[in-house]
Short mmCIF file of C-alpha atoms in Angstrom, two decimals:
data_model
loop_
_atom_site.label_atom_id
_atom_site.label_comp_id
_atom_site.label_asym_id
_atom_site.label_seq_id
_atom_site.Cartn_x
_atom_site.Cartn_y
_atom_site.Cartn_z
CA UNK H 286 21.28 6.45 4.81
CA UNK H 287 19.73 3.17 5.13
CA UNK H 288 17.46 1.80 7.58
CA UNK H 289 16.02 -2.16 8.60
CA UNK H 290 13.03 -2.24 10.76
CA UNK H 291 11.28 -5.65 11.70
CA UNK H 292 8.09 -6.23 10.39
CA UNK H 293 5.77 -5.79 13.09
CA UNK H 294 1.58 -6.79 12.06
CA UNK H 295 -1.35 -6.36 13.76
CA UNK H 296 -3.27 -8.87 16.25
CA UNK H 297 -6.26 -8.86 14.15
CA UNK H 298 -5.02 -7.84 10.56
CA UNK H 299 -1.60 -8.28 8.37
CA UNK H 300 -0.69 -4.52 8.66
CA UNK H 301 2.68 -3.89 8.81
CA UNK H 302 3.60 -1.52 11.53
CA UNK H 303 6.51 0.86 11.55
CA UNK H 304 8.04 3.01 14.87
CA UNK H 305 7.23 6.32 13.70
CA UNK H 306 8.51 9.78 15.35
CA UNK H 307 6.06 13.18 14.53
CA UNK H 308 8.05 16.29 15.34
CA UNK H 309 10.57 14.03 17.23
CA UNK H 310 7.26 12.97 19.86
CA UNK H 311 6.86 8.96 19.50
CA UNK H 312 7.40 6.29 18.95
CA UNK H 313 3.87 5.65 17.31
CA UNK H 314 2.79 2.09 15.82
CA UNK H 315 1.59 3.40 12.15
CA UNK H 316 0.42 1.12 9.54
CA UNK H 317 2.67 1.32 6.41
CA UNK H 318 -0.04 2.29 3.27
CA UNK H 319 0.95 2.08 0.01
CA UNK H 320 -2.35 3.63 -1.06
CA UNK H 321 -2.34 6.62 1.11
CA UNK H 322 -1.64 9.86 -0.35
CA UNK H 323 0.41 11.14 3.40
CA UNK H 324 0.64 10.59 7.04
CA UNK H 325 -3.12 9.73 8.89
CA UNK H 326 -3.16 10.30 12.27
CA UNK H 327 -6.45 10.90 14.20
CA UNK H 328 -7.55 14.16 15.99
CA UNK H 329 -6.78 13.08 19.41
CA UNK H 330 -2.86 11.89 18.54
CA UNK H 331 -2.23 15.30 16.52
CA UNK H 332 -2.82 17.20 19.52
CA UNK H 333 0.21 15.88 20.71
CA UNK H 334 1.86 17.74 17.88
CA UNK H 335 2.57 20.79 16.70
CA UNK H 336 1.18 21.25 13.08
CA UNK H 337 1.36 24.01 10.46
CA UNK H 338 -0.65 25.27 7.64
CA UNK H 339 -3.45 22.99 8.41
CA UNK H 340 -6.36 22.92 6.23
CA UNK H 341 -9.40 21.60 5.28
CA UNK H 342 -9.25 18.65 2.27
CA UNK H 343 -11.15 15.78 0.81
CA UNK H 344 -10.28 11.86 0.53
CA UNK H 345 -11.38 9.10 -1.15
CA UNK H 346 -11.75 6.02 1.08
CA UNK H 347 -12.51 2.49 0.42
CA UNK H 348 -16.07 1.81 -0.39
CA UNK H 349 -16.40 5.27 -2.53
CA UNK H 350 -16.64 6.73 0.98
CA UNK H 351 -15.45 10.76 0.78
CA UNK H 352 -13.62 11.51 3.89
CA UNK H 353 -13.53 15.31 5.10
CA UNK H 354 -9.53 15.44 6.45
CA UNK H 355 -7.77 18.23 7.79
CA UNK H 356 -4.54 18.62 6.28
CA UNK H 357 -1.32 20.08 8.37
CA UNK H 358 2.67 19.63 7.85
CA UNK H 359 4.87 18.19 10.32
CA UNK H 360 8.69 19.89 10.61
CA UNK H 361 9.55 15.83 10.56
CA UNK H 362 8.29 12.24 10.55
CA UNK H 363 11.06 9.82 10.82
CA UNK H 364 11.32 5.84 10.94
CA UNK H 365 14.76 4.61 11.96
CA UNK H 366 17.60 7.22 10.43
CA UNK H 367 14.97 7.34 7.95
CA UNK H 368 13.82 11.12 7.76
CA UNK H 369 11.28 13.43 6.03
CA UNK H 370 11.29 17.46 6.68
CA UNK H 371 8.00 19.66 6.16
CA UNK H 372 5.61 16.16 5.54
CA UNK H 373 2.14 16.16 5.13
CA UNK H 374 -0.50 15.01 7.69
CA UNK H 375 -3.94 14.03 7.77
CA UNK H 376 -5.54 13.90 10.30
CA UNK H 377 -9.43 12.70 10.76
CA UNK H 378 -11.47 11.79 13.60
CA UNK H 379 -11.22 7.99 13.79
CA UNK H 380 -9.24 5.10 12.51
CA UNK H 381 -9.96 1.36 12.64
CA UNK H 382 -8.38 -0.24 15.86
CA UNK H 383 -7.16 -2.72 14.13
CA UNK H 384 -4.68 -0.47 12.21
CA UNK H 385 -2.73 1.16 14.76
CA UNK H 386 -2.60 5.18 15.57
CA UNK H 387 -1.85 5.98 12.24
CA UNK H 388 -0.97 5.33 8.87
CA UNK H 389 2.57 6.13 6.70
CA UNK H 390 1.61 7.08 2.99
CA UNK H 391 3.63 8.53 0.06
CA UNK H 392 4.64 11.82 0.87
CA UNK H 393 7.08 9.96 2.87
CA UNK H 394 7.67 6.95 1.06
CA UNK H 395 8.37 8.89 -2.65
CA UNK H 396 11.49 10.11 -0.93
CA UNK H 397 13.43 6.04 -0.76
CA UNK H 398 13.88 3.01 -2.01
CA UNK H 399 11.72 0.49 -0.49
CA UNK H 400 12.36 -3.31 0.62
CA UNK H 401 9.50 -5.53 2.44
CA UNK H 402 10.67 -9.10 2.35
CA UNK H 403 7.52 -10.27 4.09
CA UNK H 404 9.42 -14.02 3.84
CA UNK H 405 12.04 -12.79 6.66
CA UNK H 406 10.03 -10.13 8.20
CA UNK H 407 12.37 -7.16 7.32
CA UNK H 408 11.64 -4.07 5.71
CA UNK H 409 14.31 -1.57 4.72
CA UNK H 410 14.34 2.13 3.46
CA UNK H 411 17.11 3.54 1.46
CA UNK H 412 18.19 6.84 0.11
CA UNK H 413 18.78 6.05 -3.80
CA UNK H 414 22.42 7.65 -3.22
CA UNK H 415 22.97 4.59 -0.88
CA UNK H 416 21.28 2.00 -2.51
CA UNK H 417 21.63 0.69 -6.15
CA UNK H 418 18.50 -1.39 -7.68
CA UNK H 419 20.39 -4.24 -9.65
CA UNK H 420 17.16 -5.37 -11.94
CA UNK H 421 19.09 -8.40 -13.55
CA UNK H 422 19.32 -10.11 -10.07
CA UNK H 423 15.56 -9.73 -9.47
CA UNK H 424 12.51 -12.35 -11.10
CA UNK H 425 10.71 -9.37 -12.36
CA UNK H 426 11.33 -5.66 -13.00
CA UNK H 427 8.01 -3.53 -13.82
CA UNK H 428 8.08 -0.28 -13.97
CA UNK H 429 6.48 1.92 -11.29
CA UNK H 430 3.32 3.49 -12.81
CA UNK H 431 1.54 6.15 -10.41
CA UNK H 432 -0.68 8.25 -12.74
CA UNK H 433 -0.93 11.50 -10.42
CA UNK H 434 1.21 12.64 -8.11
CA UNK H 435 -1.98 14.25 -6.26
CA UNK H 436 -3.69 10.21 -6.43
CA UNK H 437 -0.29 8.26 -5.65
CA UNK H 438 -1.62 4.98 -6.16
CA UNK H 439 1.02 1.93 -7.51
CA UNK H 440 -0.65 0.46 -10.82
CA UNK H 441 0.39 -3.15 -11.95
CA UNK H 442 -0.75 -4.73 -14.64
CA UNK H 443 -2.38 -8.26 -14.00
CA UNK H 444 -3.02 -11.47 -16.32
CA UNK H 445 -6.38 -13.38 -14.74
CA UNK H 446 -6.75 -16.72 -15.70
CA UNK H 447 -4.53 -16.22 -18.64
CA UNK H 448 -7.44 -14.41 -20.29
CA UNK H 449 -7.00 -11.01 -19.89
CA UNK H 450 -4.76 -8.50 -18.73
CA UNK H 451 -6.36 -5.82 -16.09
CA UNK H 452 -5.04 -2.75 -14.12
CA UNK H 453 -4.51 -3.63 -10.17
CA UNK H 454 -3.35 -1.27 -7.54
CA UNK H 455 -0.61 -2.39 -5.32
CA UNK H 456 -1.47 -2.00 -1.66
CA UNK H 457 -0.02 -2.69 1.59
CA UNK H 458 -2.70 -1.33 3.40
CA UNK H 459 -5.44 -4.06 2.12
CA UNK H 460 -5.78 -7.14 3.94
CA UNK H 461 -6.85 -8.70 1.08
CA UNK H 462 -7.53 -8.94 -3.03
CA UNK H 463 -10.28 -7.58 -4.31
CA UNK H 464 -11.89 -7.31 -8.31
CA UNK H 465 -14.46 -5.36 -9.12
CA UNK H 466 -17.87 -7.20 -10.09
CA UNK H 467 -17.11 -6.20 -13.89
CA UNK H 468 -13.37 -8.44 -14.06
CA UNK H 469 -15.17 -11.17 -11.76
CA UNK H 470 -18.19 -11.76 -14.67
CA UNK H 471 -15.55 -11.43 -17.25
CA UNK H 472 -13.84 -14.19 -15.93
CA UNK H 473 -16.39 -16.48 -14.58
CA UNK H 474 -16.22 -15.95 -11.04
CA UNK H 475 -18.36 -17.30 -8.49
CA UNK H 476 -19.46 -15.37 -5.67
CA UNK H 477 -19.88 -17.27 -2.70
CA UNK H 478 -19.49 -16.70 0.60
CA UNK H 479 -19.59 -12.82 2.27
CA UNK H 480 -16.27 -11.56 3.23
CA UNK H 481 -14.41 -8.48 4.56
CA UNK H 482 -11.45 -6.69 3.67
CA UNK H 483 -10.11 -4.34 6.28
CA UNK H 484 -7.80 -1.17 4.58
CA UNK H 485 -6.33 1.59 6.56
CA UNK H 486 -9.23 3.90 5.76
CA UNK H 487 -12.05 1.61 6.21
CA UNK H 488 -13.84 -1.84 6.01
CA UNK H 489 -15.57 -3.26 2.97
CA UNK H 490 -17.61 -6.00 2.84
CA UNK H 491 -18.12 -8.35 -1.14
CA UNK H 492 -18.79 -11.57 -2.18
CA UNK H 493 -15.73 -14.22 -2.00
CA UNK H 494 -14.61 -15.83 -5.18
CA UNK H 495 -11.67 -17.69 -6.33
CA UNK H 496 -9.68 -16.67 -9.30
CA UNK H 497 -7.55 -19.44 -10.96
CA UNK H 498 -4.91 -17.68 -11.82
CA UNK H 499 -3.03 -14.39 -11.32
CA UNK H 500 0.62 -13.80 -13.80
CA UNK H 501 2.02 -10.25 -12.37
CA UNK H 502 5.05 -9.66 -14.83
CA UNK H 503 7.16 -13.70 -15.27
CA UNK H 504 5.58 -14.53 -11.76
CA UNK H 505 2.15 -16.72 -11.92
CA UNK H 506 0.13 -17.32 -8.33
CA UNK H 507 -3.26 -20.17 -8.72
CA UNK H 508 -6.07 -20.46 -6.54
CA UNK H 509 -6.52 -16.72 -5.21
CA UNK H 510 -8.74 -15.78 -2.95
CA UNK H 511 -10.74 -12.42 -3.90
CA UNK H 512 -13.18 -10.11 -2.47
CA UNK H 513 -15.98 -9.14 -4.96
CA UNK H 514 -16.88 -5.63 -4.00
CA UNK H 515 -17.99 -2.27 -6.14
CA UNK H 516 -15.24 -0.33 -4.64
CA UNK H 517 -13.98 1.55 -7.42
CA UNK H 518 -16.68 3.94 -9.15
CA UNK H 519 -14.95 7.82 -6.90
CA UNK H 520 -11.54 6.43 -6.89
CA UNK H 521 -11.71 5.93 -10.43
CA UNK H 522 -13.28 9.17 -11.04
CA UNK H 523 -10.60 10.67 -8.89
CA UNK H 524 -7.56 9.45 -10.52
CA UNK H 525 -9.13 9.44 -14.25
CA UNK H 526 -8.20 5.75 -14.54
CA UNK H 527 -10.42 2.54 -14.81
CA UNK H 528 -8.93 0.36 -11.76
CA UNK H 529 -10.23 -3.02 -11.63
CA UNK H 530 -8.61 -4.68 -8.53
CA UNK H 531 -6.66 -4.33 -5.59
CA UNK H 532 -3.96 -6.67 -4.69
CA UNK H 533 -4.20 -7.24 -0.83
CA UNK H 534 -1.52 -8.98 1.97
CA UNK H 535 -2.91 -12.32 0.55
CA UNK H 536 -1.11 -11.78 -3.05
CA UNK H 537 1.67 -9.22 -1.91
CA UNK H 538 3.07 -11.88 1.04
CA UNK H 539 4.20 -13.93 -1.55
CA UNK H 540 7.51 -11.54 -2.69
CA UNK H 541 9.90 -9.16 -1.65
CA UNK H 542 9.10 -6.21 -2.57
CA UNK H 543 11.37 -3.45 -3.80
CA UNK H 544 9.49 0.05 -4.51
CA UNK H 545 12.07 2.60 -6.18
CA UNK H 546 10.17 5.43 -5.86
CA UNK H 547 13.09 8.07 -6.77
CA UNK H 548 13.57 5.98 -9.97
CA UNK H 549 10.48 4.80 -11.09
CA UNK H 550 10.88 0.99 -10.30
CA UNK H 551 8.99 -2.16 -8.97
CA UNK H 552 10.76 -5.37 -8.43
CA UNK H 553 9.29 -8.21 -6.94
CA UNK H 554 10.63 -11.61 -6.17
CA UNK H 555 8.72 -14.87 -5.52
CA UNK H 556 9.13 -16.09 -2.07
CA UNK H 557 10.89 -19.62 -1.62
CA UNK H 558 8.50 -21.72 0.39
CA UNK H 559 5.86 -20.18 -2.54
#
């Protein structure tokens, strides 16, 4: 089974939106979210479906914020010939606009191999039986580090300004890069300007600064752009990890991706015009 969808963002942010079918009821615009744990749909949209086992659950949200969620299980969510049985479901009582009716986490995403070429607007999800990951072909091969199952976040490992080597999260559903105030005095970096980043769960607002350099793996990007915000203290109390960025759209625009969740892989490749 494999399945191309084309990329599809928001009007106001660099989401990328997916078709997705709930209990075969859709299709519903739903930002894809690396960082999300399951499915997010809001109270009003799940009344369209037909939920089981739905109970009550805590998140962690950008900004530290703790979200009260209800959590239920669909019989399917599907995108394309793409298909999940018995997946989990938030659901909460608002989401940004700007995102879409819902959001597409891991509890769907652990089950394929996934491919976002943002440079030709495609994104594809394959079974691993289907698809085979040739690593030699690719610029850089990391390996896929998610410390909890519970917490499914994407860890990478970071060089900033050829200095020092920190512990990013990989996330699709950040509009942009963010470092914590610690890594930005570390490395010298000026706050200036105030500045938002808009995730899936929420809106956080830091100081803007400019890193020199950021080496992920053989691949080395200058001059990024980066939100100064305190954004970490619950989620790294949550997954029992010091996290000390967040690599947003701005960063993550600049490969094709390949996420190999069924074998524990991350490939990335630079983009040509970058």
């Amino acid at each position: 089974m494999s399945t191309t969808i084309d990329i599809q963002t928001t009007e106001t942010q660099p989401f990328i939106l997916l078709p997705v079918y709930v209990n075969g009821k859709g299709p519903f615009s739903f930002v894809l979210d690396t960082g999300a744990n399951a499915a997010i749909v809001t109270e009003e949209l799940a009344k369209m479906f037909t939920l089981e086992n739905v109970e009550a659950k805590e998140a962690v949200g950008a900004g530290n914020n703790r979200i009260s969620v209800l959590l239920g299980e669909a019989s399917s969510i599907s995108v394309g010939a793409a298909k999940v049985e018995k997946a989990k479901v938030g659901i909460v009582k608002t989401l940004p606009k700007c995102i879409g009716q819902g959001v597409i986490g891991y509890d769907f995403l652990k089950h394929f191999i996934l491919t976002i070429d943002y440079l030709q607007n495609k994104l594809m999800l394959t079974l691993p039986e289907v698809q085979r990951v040739d690593v030699h072909v690719l610029d850089n091969t990391i390996p896929l580090k998610i410390p909890r199952p519970d917490r499914p976040l994407i860890l990478v490992d970071a060089l900033v300004n050829t200095q020092k080597t920190y512990q990013f999260v990989l996330d699709t559903g950040a509009s942009q890069t963010v470092v914590s105030p610690a890594l930005a005095t570390q490395m010298g970096v000026m706050s200036t300007l105030v500045d938002t980043i808009v995730g899936a769960g929420d809106a956080v607002s830091g100081g803007s600064g400019l890193l020199k350099s950021l080496c992920i793996g053989d691949i080395t990007i200058k001059d990024v752009r980066v939100i100064i915000s305190d954004v970490f203290a619950s989620l790294n109390e949550a997954v029992g990890i010091v996290i000390d960025g967040i690599l947003g759209y701005n960063v993550l625009r600049r490969f094709r991706l390949i996420i190999d969740y069924p074998n524990g892989k991350l490939l990335l490749r630079r983009s040509r015009t970058t």
